[in-house]
Amino acid sequence: MSQLPKRIIKESQRLISDPVPGITAVPHEDNLRYFQVTIQGPKESPYQDGLFKLELYLPDDYPMVAPKVRFLTKIYHPNIDRLGRICLDVLKKNWSPALQIRTILLSIQALLSAPNPDDPLSNEVAEHWKRDEQDAIATAKEYTKLYATEQ
Amino acid sequence: MGNVPTREEASAGRRASSFSYEHRAMGHRPSHPFSPPSMDGASLRKKMKGKDKDRKEKRRLKEEHAYNLIVRHTENVDGGFLAPYGTYRSNLDYDTNIVRNLIIDRRIAPFYTPLQDFEDDWSDEKLLEILRSLPLHAPLTEDSLALEPEDEDDHRLHSSNGSFRRKDNQKFKQTMAKKTAEWQQEAQRLQDRDRHIAKRSLGAVGNNIALDIPSDDLLLLLYRRASECPICFLYYPQFFNISRCCIQPICTECFVQIKRLDPHPPHDEEGNEQLDTNGEPETLISEPARCPFCASIDFGITYVPPPFRTGINAIPPSEFRSAITTIEELDENAIEDDAPDSSTTTIITESKSKARAKKSYSIDPTVLLDQGRHRRNSLPPNSPSVITTDTIRADWVGKLASAKSKLARRSATASAIHATSLITEEEHISNSQRRALRAARQNDEIHELEERMIEEALRLSLMENRDEVQRRRASAPESRT
Ligand SMILES: [Zn+2]
Ligand SMILES: [Zn+2]
C-alpha cells in the first residue's frame, strides 16, 4: 500500500511534536511504516542509564493488528528473548486498535521496570530470575553496561 | 438471473442511472441486480446440487459482496452512504446486506466520507469547496488491487486438487479486482455528472434532477463540527456510533473492522493463526470481540441518528434546508454580497424554497449540539438497540465448525502418516493399523462432505434470515414518505 493512512501520519507527527519522556521514535525516510526507536532504561531498574535501540514496524493492517516491535540492543530480561522479541500481552492478544505506537512504547518501558518471570519468553533468564533474583539483576545490569551504554 | 423483474427491481434498475427519485419517496429500499430469487429450502437444495453449481454460487456471493462495497451517491442516508470509503483494504468480510439494511434503518451510522484534515476556523466557503469535491472512494493504487487478502478457503479446498483450481481462483480474484475498479470509476462518473448538473442548475427550483447531491446546508450541518474518530483519526460528522459499554465514539468504517479472532485453542496466548495439529478439535473456541476502548467482551454499539432525515426513505439530500437560515439573514447576505441582478433572483427563489422547507422539515441546528452522545449509561450486549460485531458477521458459528473439522482432518492425516511409516518400518501391519489408515483416508471424503453440509446449512440460515428481515420490513409501517 503506497499511500500512508492518515492515522500513521498523525501518530508520527504527534510522536515528534509531543514526545514521550525517555522515548524517541523516528520513521525511516524510505519506509514511513518503519520506526527506529530508543527507550531509556527506567530509573531504579537494572536497565537504568542504558539506552536501548528497538525497531518498530506497522503492518499493512495496522491499527487492526499490533505493531511489530523488537529490541535491537542485547538485553537480559525474562520477557525478552535472545532475538529481541518481546512477550507483552498488548502486542499480542490484548492489542486493541485504540492503542497507539505511543502506548505500546510506554508499556515496553514499564516492562523494563517490572520484569515478569512468571510469564517468560526467555526460559533460562526467567529461571535465573526465580532462582536468584539478586544475581539475575546483577547480570541484567552487566548487560546494560556492556551493550546499552555509549562507551 | 432469468426471473421476471418485479416493479421494484425495474425501478431500481432505473435508479442506477439516477434520474428518478419517486421509488424512494414511496419508501422502497434499494435493491440491486444481485438480489437472489426467493426460493424455499427444498428447491434451493436441489439447485445447489453439484460442486460446480456450488462454486458458481460461491462466486456469485463474492461478486455481490464486492458490488455491495461500492459507494454509490444515489444510495445515501442522512448525507452518508451504504458502503465504506476505503480507508481499510482488508477485513471487509462483514455481511454487506445486513450492514446496508442497518444503515437504512438508522441503527448504525452511515458510512460518511471522511475528511483527512479539518480545522475549526475554516470558512464555510473553504469547507464547502473541499466537501463538494470529495471522492466517493479512497484512491485505488496499483498494488492495492493486488493486495486482496488471501482467502484461506481457497487454500484448503484446492491445495489437494493441484494448481489448476488455484490459478482459476487467482484469475477470478483479478477479474473481481478489475470489476471493483470499474464499478468505482462508474460510480464516481455518475456523481461527478450529478455534481455538475447541480452546480449548473443552482436555484432552478422544481427542475432539479441532481437530487442526490446534498445541499450546502446539509453539508455544513454535517461537517461544520466534524470530529475525529479515535481509531482512524479521520474527521466525520458528529453523529458517531457509540460503544455500548464505555460510551466512546467510533465511525462505521472502523466498527465493521472489529471482529472475533480466528478460532483458536483455549489459553492460546499468541493467538496463533496456524492451528496446531495436536489440538483437540472440540476444544477450539471462538471468543466474541472485545471493546477496543475498555476491553469489555461482546463489543457492540448504539446509534442515535441525527434529528433530520435525508436520502433513502426521506427527502432528497438536495432539498434539505436548515431552519436557522431565516429570511432576515438572507437579506443580509444579499446586501453583503452586493449581488448583481441575476443572483438576486436566485436568492429570492432560494428564500421561497427555504420558507417552504422551513415549514415542512424545519431543524434547529442548536438541538444538534450534543446529539451523538445522548446515552449516558452502558447497555448490555443483548439490549435491542445494540448492534454487536456478531450481528454483522453472523457466520462465526460456521467458521468455528469449519475450523474444528479442519483440525479433525489434519490430526487424522497425521495419524495416517504415522500408520504409513509403521508399515515401512516393520514391513507388516496389524489389522487395527490397517483400519486406522483406511479410516483416515475416508476421513478426507467425509470432511469434504461435512464442509459442504456446513456451507449449505449456513446458506439456508442466511436465506431464512433474509426472509425474516423482509417479513419484518413488510409488516413494519414505513416511517416517512
Ligand atoms: Zn474510524
Ligand atoms: Zn467499551
XYZ file of C-alpha atoms and ligand atoms in Angstrom:
634
model
C 0.000 0.000 0.000
C 1.854 3.026 -1.184
C -0.486 5.547 0.353
C 0.154 6.086 4.040
C -3.023 6.126 6.162
C -3.746 9.389 7.907
C -3.566 7.728 11.275
C 0.068 6.749 10.769
C 0.949 10.251 9.574
C -0.735 11.805 12.595
C 0.825 9.400 15.076
C 4.252 10.107 13.633
C 3.710 13.850 13.846
C 2.442 13.664 17.418
C 5.370 11.495 18.496
C 7.635 14.301 17.348
C 5.590 17.297 18.486
C 4.675 15.786 21.841
C 7.392 13.242 22.642
C 7.176 10.735 25.473
C 9.867 11.334 28.124
C 12.669 8.835 27.696
C 11.412 7.545 24.345
C 12.169 8.519 20.756
C 10.564 7.069 17.637
C 11.660 8.271 14.217
C 10.148 6.938 10.987
C 12.609 5.761 8.378
C 12.982 8.007 5.348
C 12.432 5.258 2.825
C 9.679 3.460 4.670
C 7.390 5.522 6.846
C 5.952 2.393 8.464
C 9.351 1.504 9.887
C 10.484 3.322 13.045
C 13.817 3.488 14.777
C 13.090 3.607 18.479
C 15.128 4.302 21.580
C 13.994 3.730 25.146
C 15.916 4.927 28.178
C 16.224 2.343 30.908
C 13.848 3.361 33.722
C 15.330 4.674 36.978
C 15.745 2.142 39.763
C 15.634 -0.723 37.305
C 18.600 -2.887 36.256
C 18.392 -1.057 32.945
C 18.981 2.415 34.399
C 21.446 4.548 32.426
C 21.061 2.268 29.431
C 19.785 3.418 26.058
C 18.041 0.604 24.229
C 17.515 0.552 20.489
C 14.413 -1.080 19.075
C 12.772 -1.391 15.700
C 9.056 -0.996 15.200
C 7.105 -1.880 12.087
C 3.468 -1.088 11.302
C 1.966 -3.933 9.207
C -0.483 -3.167 6.388
C -3.436 -3.927 8.631
C -2.309 -1.600 11.409
C -4.126 -0.455 13.562
C -6.343 -3.535 13.299
C -3.250 -5.591 14.109
C -0.495 -4.682 16.562
C 2.800 -3.094 15.560
C 5.763 -5.455 15.387
C 8.449 -4.425 17.870
C 11.844 -5.931 18.645
C 14.833 -4.974 20.752
C 17.991 -4.465 18.728
C 20.163 -3.869 21.767
C 21.020 -7.016 23.703
C 19.122 -7.095 26.970
C 18.849 -9.523 29.892
C 15.144 -9.701 30.706
C 12.813 -12.669 31.344
C 10.183 -11.380 28.881
C 12.609 -10.585 26.056
C 14.387 -13.351 24.182
C 17.778 -13.519 22.548
C 16.366 -12.266 19.254
C 14.914 -9.229 20.988
C 11.323 -10.443 20.717
C 9.067 -9.167 23.456
C 6.427 -11.079 25.389
C 3.831 -8.454 26.112
C 0.072 -9.047 26.093
C -0.768 -5.764 24.361
C 1.459 -6.753 21.454
C -0.465 -9.989 21.040
C -3.946 -10.954 22.103
C -4.672 -7.813 24.102
C -3.860 -5.480 21.237
C -6.645 -3.011 20.562
C -6.870 -0.529 17.668
C -7.438 2.193 20.253
C -3.850 1.684 21.434
C -1.081 3.546 19.637
C 2.644 3.446 18.980
C 2.987 5.752 21.978
C 1.068 3.492 24.360
C 2.952 0.412 23.176
C 6.326 2.020 23.782
C 5.174 3.140 27.228
C 4.152 -0.444 28.007
C 7.569 -1.696 26.947
C 9.208 0.922 29.162
C 7.022 -0.283 32.028
C 8.016 -3.881 31.316
C 11.638 -2.886 31.900
C 10.655 -1.563 35.336
C 8.643 -4.659 36.175
C 10.036 -7.913 34.717
C 7.560 -10.761 34.956
C 9.391 -14.120 35.250
C 6.078 -15.984 35.629
C 5.156 -15.265 32.005
C 8.547 -15.705 30.391
C 9.689 -15.691 26.807
C 13.263 -16.483 27.721
C 13.087 -19.521 29.978
C 16.695 -19.516 31.085
C 16.557 -15.906 32.145
C 13.237 -16.479 33.895
C 14.644 -19.475 35.753
C 17.617 -17.404 36.776
C 15.273 -14.662 37.966
C 13.225 -17.051 40.054
C 16.213 -18.916 41.448
C 18.287 -15.909 42.466
C 16.718 -12.560 41.709
C 19.663 -10.528 43.023
C 22.101 -12.418 40.822
C 19.821 -12.094 37.763
C 19.529 -8.366 38.348
C 23.304 -8.145 38.566
C 23.589 -9.883 35.175
C 20.970 -7.519 33.733
C 22.996 -4.558 34.999
C 26.136 -6.029 33.471
C 24.386 -6.454 30.115
C 23.142 -2.876 30.346
C 26.650 -1.581 30.946
C 28.102 -3.798 28.246
C 25.576 -3.349 25.442
C 23.335 -0.367 26.206
C 25.744 2.396 27.159
C 27.817 4.509 24.828
C 31.444 3.848 25.524
C -30.761 -14.120 -13.469
C -33.663 -15.388 -15.549
C -36.543 -14.286 -13.348
C -39.026 -11.658 -14.410
C -38.136 -8.409 -12.683
C -40.690 -7.094 -10.280
C -41.747 -3.480 -10.368
C -39.324 -2.633 -7.657
C -36.408 -4.220 -9.401
C -37.284 -2.421 -12.599
C -37.349 0.870 -10.791
C -34.109 0.006 -9.051
C -32.608 -0.557 -12.469
C -33.581 2.954 -13.484
C -32.163 4.142 -10.280
C -28.678 3.218 -11.374
C -28.934 5.943 -13.984
C -30.283 8.123 -11.232
C -32.838 10.451 -12.715
C -35.709 9.162 -10.691
C -36.430 9.678 -7.091
C -40.004 8.549 -6.671
C -39.198 4.979 -5.719
C -37.515 6.277 -2.646
C -40.267 8.693 -1.836
C -42.538 5.676 -1.910
C -40.360 4.168 0.743
C -38.686 1.484 -1.266
C -35.368 0.099 -0.372
C -32.681 -0.060 -2.959
C -32.270 -3.452 -4.457
C -29.622 -4.428 -6.914
C -29.006 -6.905 -9.685
C -27.682 -9.495 -7.288
C -30.828 -9.965 -5.249
C -31.346 -13.704 -5.424
C -34.727 -15.033 -6.479
C -36.662 -16.167 -3.454
C -36.683 -19.903 -3.021
C -37.723 -22.410 -0.413
C -35.263 -24.750 1.271
C -36.084 -27.803 -0.853
C -35.699 -26.213 -4.251
C -32.602 -24.439 -3.023
C -31.063 -27.740 -2.036
C -31.851 -29.115 -5.453
C -30.359 -26.117 -7.090
C -27.200 -26.331 -5.012
C -26.582 -29.931 -6.026
C -23.300 -30.459 -7.761
C -19.967 -28.942 -6.931
C -19.817 -26.761 -9.985
C -23.047 -25.011 -9.155
C -21.839 -24.745 -5.617
C -18.722 -22.980 -6.741
C -20.712 -20.754 -9.051
C -22.983 -19.786 -6.194
C -19.968 -19.032 -4.031
C -18.603 -16.743 -6.701
C -21.940 -15.068 -7.193
C -21.971 -14.283 -3.466
C -18.454 -12.937 -3.675
C -19.398 -10.758 -6.603
C -22.462 -9.495 -4.774
C -20.270 -8.732 -1.790
C -17.812 -6.775 -3.938
C -20.680 -4.918 -5.608
C -22.130 -4.027 -2.215
C -18.805 -2.489 -1.230
C -19.131 0.175 -3.938
C -20.214 3.608 -2.730
C -22.981 4.992 -4.936
C -24.028 8.561 -4.362
C -27.615 7.646 -5.196
C -27.700 5.322 -2.191
C -27.472 7.831 0.620
C -28.804 8.061 4.151
C -28.638 11.325 6.129
C -25.743 12.519 3.980
C -23.725 9.303 4.290
C -23.562 6.108 2.244
C -24.132 2.349 2.395
C -20.551 1.286 1.647
C -17.167 2.199 3.130
C -14.940 4.916 1.714
C -11.978 2.541 1.603
C -9.740 3.558 4.483
C -9.127 -0.146 5.108
C -8.363 -2.537 2.275
C -8.842 -5.789 4.140
C -11.148 -7.316 6.748
C -14.117 -6.317 4.622
C -15.720 -9.739 5.067
C -18.655 -8.394 7.057
C -22.190 -9.100 5.831
C -22.797 -6.210 3.465
C -26.527 -6.874 3.169
C -27.011 -6.708 6.919
C -24.955 -3.531 7.243
C -26.731 -1.806 4.347
C -30.069 -2.539 5.972
C -28.914 -1.419 9.410
C -27.848 1.893 7.885
C -31.157 2.305 6.072
C -32.931 1.573 9.355
C -30.746 4.244 11.024
C -29.492 1.672 13.532
C -25.837 2.290 12.770
C -24.268 5.443 11.335
C -23.993 5.553 7.542
C -20.531 5.442 6.009
C -19.775 9.156 5.856
C -16.989 10.290 3.583
C -14.136 11.212 5.933
C -12.173 14.450 5.863
C -8.433 13.805 6.009
C -7.884 17.209 7.610
C -10.146 19.650 9.352
C -9.730 22.987 11.105
C -12.392 24.702 13.169
C -11.545 28.070 11.703
C -12.072 27.155 8.070
C -14.623 29.414 6.410
C -17.875 27.875 5.191
C -16.682 28.523 1.662
C -13.457 26.644 2.161
C -15.197 23.742 3.864
C -17.833 23.526 1.131
C -15.229 23.628 -1.583
C -13.497 20.629 -0.049
C -16.733 18.752 0.607
C -18.070 19.301 -2.898
C -15.054 17.645 -4.432
C -14.581 14.701 -2.046
C -14.339 11.452 -3.988
C -16.662 8.542 -3.181
C -13.751 6.144 -2.678
C -10.201 6.354 -1.406
C -7.994 6.353 -4.477
C -7.040 2.863 -5.586
C -3.351 2.255 -6.028
C -1.911 -0.328 -8.403
C -0.743 -2.577 -5.621
C -3.880 -2.222 -3.525
C -5.608 -4.181 -6.277
C -3.108 -6.971 -5.846
C -3.300 -6.744 -2.068
C -6.615 -8.541 -1.928
C -6.197 -10.697 1.191
C -5.623 -14.412 0.763
C -8.743 -16.429 1.162
C -7.982 -19.404 3.354
C -10.896 -21.313 1.855
C -9.145 -21.349 -1.478
C -6.068 -22.927 0.006
C -7.988 -25.507 1.918
C -10.300 -26.535 -0.857
C -7.852 -26.638 -3.659
C -4.409 -27.426 -2.384
C -5.146 -31.099 -2.982
C -6.529 -30.524 -6.442
C -3.316 -29.185 -7.840
C -2.583 -25.797 -9.189
C -5.371 -25.602 -11.741
C -8.060 -24.610 -9.288
C -5.724 -22.197 -7.576
C -4.894 -20.487 -10.847
C -8.555 -20.346 -11.691
C -9.250 -18.697 -8.344
C -6.416 -16.275 -8.861
C -7.946 -15.336 -12.173
C -11.337 -14.840 -10.548
C -9.781 -12.576 -7.931
C -8.094 -10.491 -10.577
C -11.322 -10.213 -12.505
C -13.087 -9.085 -9.341
C -10.392 -6.511 -8.598
C -10.744 -5.143 -12.116
C -14.511 -5.092 -11.819
C -14.295 -3.281 -8.495
C -12.084 -0.625 -10.049
C -14.527 -0.232 -12.945
C -17.543 -0.058 -10.649
C -15.829 2.579 -8.549
C -14.992 4.638 -11.611
C -18.521 4.378 -12.903
C -19.964 5.409 -9.527
C -17.619 8.385 -9.470
C -18.523 9.342 -13.032
C -22.212 9.413 -12.090
C -21.557 11.519 -9.008
C -19.387 13.939 -10.986
C -22.120 14.243 -13.595
C -24.774 14.984 -10.975
C -22.484 17.427 -9.198
C -22.020 19.218 -12.472
C -25.764 19.353 -13.051
C -26.365 20.577 -9.505
C -23.827 23.359 -9.938
C -25.341 24.459 -13.232
C -28.922 24.377 -12.086
C -28.309 26.075 -8.744
C -31.511 27.776 -7.725
C -33.541 26.434 -10.598
C -36.253 25.275 -8.253
C -38.541 22.493 -9.321
C -36.226 21.491 -12.069
C -33.602 19.799 -10.040
C -32.601 16.463 -11.459
C -29.471 16.089 -9.354
C -31.486 15.177 -6.304
C -28.754 13.135 -4.682
C -26.241 15.954 -4.484
C -26.540 17.279 -0.913
C -27.450 20.901 -0.360
C -24.845 23.226 1.109
C -26.993 23.431 4.230
C -26.764 19.690 4.691
C -23.027 19.587 4.080
C -22.398 22.369 6.557
C -24.713 20.928 9.168
C -22.880 17.627 8.944
C -19.277 18.729 8.722
C -19.162 22.166 10.401
C -18.489 20.481 13.725
C -16.599 17.483 12.378
C -14.715 15.455 14.937
C -12.005 12.846 14.903
C -12.698 9.134 15.105
C -10.398 7.800 17.850
C -9.393 4.767 15.779
C -8.747 6.011 12.230
C -8.040 9.652 13.187
C -10.218 10.884 10.329
C -12.849 13.604 10.651
C -16.530 12.752 10.473
C -19.871 14.390 11.190
C -20.550 14.260 14.896
C -23.197 11.545 14.520
C -20.993 8.655 15.591
C -21.816 5.174 16.709
C -21.308 4.940 20.456
C -19.782 1.909 22.192
C -22.390 0.188 24.342
C -20.021 -0.301 27.266
C -17.941 2.842 27.673
C -19.801 5.383 25.501
C -16.936 6.095 23.135
C -17.483 7.252 19.549
C -16.454 5.030 16.622
C -17.034 5.537 12.894
C -18.825 2.820 10.945
C -15.783 2.061 8.820
C -13.781 1.246 11.949
C -16.692 -0.605 13.540
C -17.017 -3.070 10.667
C -13.306 -3.868 11.010
C -13.677 -5.227 14.514
C -14.357 -8.950 14.695
C -13.666 -12.152 16.562
C -10.203 -13.636 16.367
C -9.965 -16.802 14.307
C -10.971 -19.921 16.255
C -8.102 -20.976 18.497
C -7.325 -23.447 21.291
C -8.125 -22.161 24.790
C -5.245 -20.354 26.548
C -3.544 -19.703 23.256
C -1.616 -16.632 24.308
C -0.157 -15.981 20.920
C -3.479 -16.026 19.107
C -1.755 -18.221 16.541
C -3.275 -18.253 13.114
C -1.786 -21.610 12.326
C -3.667 -24.344 14.102
C -1.784 -26.993 15.989
C -2.410 -30.455 14.574
C -2.125 -31.967 18.014
C -5.024 -29.961 19.402
C -8.381 -31.453 20.264
C -10.852 -30.166 17.656
C -13.712 -29.961 20.130
C -11.817 -27.623 22.427
C -11.366 -24.898 19.811
C -13.012 -21.708 20.906
C -14.169 -18.519 19.280
C -14.456 -15.554 21.618
C -16.614 -12.501 20.987
C -14.641 -9.377 20.094
C -13.650 -7.035 22.907
C -14.300 -3.326 23.030
C -11.231 -1.541 21.651
C -11.578 1.157 24.306
C -12.317 -0.669 27.559
C -11.782 -4.344 26.601
C -15.318 -5.384 27.660
C -16.285 -8.601 25.958
C -19.088 -8.602 23.311
C -18.306 -5.342 21.605
C -21.372 -3.503 20.396
C -22.565 -0.032 19.577
C -25.741 2.002 19.530
C -26.512 4.886 17.262
C -28.666 7.946 17.720
C -29.461 9.224 14.230
C -29.497 12.974 13.546
C -32.847 14.692 14.106
C -33.322 15.030 10.361
C -33.589 12.506 7.600
C -32.450 12.663 4.018
C -31.938 10.087 1.288
C -33.447 6.623 1.423
C -36.941 6.712 2.965
C -36.806 10.505 3.291
C -36.456 13.741 1.339
C -33.673 14.065 -1.244
C -30.460 15.474 0.261
C -30.541 18.256 -2.327
C -33.760 19.587 -0.808
C -32.537 19.793 2.741
C -32.585 23.297 4.236
C -31.570 24.355 7.739
C -34.234 26.279 9.562
C -31.678 28.607 11.049
C -31.371 30.404 7.739
C -34.086 32.977 8.222
C -35.370 35.421 5.653
C -33.598 38.246 7.507
C -30.285 36.529 7.226
C -30.822 36.017 3.559
C -31.438 39.741 3.159
C -28.245 40.483 4.968
C -26.386 38.142 2.701
C -27.852 39.833 -0.314
C -26.554 43.187 0.864
C -23.170 41.831 1.822
C -22.759 40.054 -1.436
C -23.534 43.214 -3.333
C -25.177 40.865 -5.726
C -25.912 41.642 -9.361
C -29.491 41.269 -10.586
C -29.307 37.687 -11.751
C -28.200 36.326 -8.427
C -30.729 38.431 -6.566
C -33.390 36.490 -8.405
C -31.660 33.345 -7.365
C -31.733 34.401 -3.758
C -35.400 35.236 -3.894
C -36.252 31.843 -5.319
C -33.953 30.333 -2.758
C -35.651 32.117 0.059
C -39.020 30.951 -1.177
C -37.837 27.413 -1.214
C -36.300 27.889 2.173
C -39.508 29.214 3.590
C -41.250 26.194 2.210
C -38.520 23.969 3.516
C -38.888 25.508 6.943
C -42.492 24.593 7.052
C -42.139 21.007 6.005
C -38.972 19.901 7.739
C -37.550 22.521 9.963
C -34.479 21.777 12.021
C -32.958 23.933 14.658
C -29.254 23.073 14.476
C -28.751 24.092 18.086
C -30.514 20.900 19.153
C -27.718 19.027 17.395
C -25.049 20.269 19.713
C -24.569 17.225 21.858
C -26.688 14.960 19.759
C -24.449 11.958 19.192
C -23.835 11.249 22.825
C -27.318 11.066 24.242
C -26.792 7.886 26.131
C -25.090 8.173 29.488
C -25.072 4.576 30.748
C -23.697 1.312 29.489
C -26.017 -1.182 27.856
C -25.842 -4.996 27.891
C -24.922 -6.674 24.597
C -28.417 -8.106 24.225
C -30.168 -4.764 24.528
C -32.430 -4.353 21.490
C -30.707 -1.185 20.295
C -27.206 -2.670 20.458
C -25.520 -3.859 17.266
C -22.658 -6.206 18.079
C -19.738 -7.332 15.938
C -21.522 -10.682 15.687
C -24.637 -9.028 14.259
C -22.728 -8.071 11.147
C -20.620 -11.232 10.951
C -23.172 -13.876 11.729
C -21.008 -16.529 10.085
C -18.730 -17.045 13.073
C -20.570 -20.248 14.037
C -19.816 -21.714 10.635
C -16.219 -20.558 10.841
C -15.777 -22.301 14.171
C -17.366 -25.500 12.860
C -15.176 -25.476 9.797
C -12.023 -24.828 11.847
C -12.943 -27.796 14.029
C -13.430 -30.141 11.112
C -10.243 -28.839 9.530
C -8.338 -29.678 12.675
C -10.005 -33.084 12.885
C -8.942 -33.836 9.346
C -5.394 -32.707 10.000
C -4.933 -34.925 13.003
C -6.463 -37.826 11.057
C -3.963 -37.219 8.279
C -1.213 -37.048 10.859
C -2.134 -40.457 12.277
C -2.402 -41.858 8.744
C 1.131 -40.709 8.052
C 2.144 -42.293 11.318
C 0.492 -45.567 10.306
C 2.179 -45.493 6.887
C 5.581 -45.000 8.444
C 4.917 -48.020 10.631
C 4.324 -50.107 7.512
C 7.702 -49.299 6.048
C 9.453 -49.693 9.329
C 8.093 -53.032 10.337
C 7.140 -54.368 6.919
C 3.914 -55.697 8.245
C 0.766 -54.127 9.513
C -1.692 -55.135 12.136
C -5.392 -55.197 11.429
C -6.039 -52.309 13.747
C -3.445 -50.190 11.964
C -4.953 -51.104 8.630
C -8.293 -49.955 9.929
C -6.820 -46.686 11.154
C -5.273 -45.993 7.776
C -8.478 -46.727 5.926
C -10.438 -44.572 8.344
C -8.053 -41.689 7.832
C -8.466 -41.892 4.071
C -12.218 -41.935 4.404
C -11.966 -39.028 6.732
C -10.831 -36.852 3.849
C -14.008 -37.572 1.924
C -16.141 -37.216 4.996
C -14.534 -33.905 5.620
C -15.456 -32.603 2.208
C -18.973 -33.766 2.681
C -19.094 -32.176 6.103
C -17.845 -28.947 4.717
C -20.493 -28.867 2.061
C -23.137 -29.577 4.684
C -21.942 -26.711 6.831
C -21.988 -24.367 3.893
C -25.480 -25.362 2.944
C -26.742 -25.017 6.488
C -25.273 -21.558 6.566
C -26.822 -20.587 3.292
C -30.204 -21.810 4.436
C -29.993 -19.860 7.639
C -28.947 -16.785 5.724
C -31.935 -17.182 3.421
C -34.172 -17.611 6.426
C -32.707 -14.533 7.965
C -33.279 -12.588 4.789
C -36.874 -13.787 4.587
C -37.349 -12.822 8.199
C -35.966 -9.365 7.566
C -38.229 -8.972 4.579
C -41.246 -10.102 6.554
C -40.427 -7.711 9.322
C -39.969 -4.939 6.825
C -43.216 -5.680 5.046
C -45.220 -5.599 8.249
C -43.490 -2.538 9.702
C -45.093 0.777 8.779
C -42.871 2.955 6.613
C -41.541 5.673 8.810
C -41.749 8.564 6.439
C -42.540 9.285 2.846
Zn -12.789 5.468 12.351
Zn -16.011 -0.163 25.957
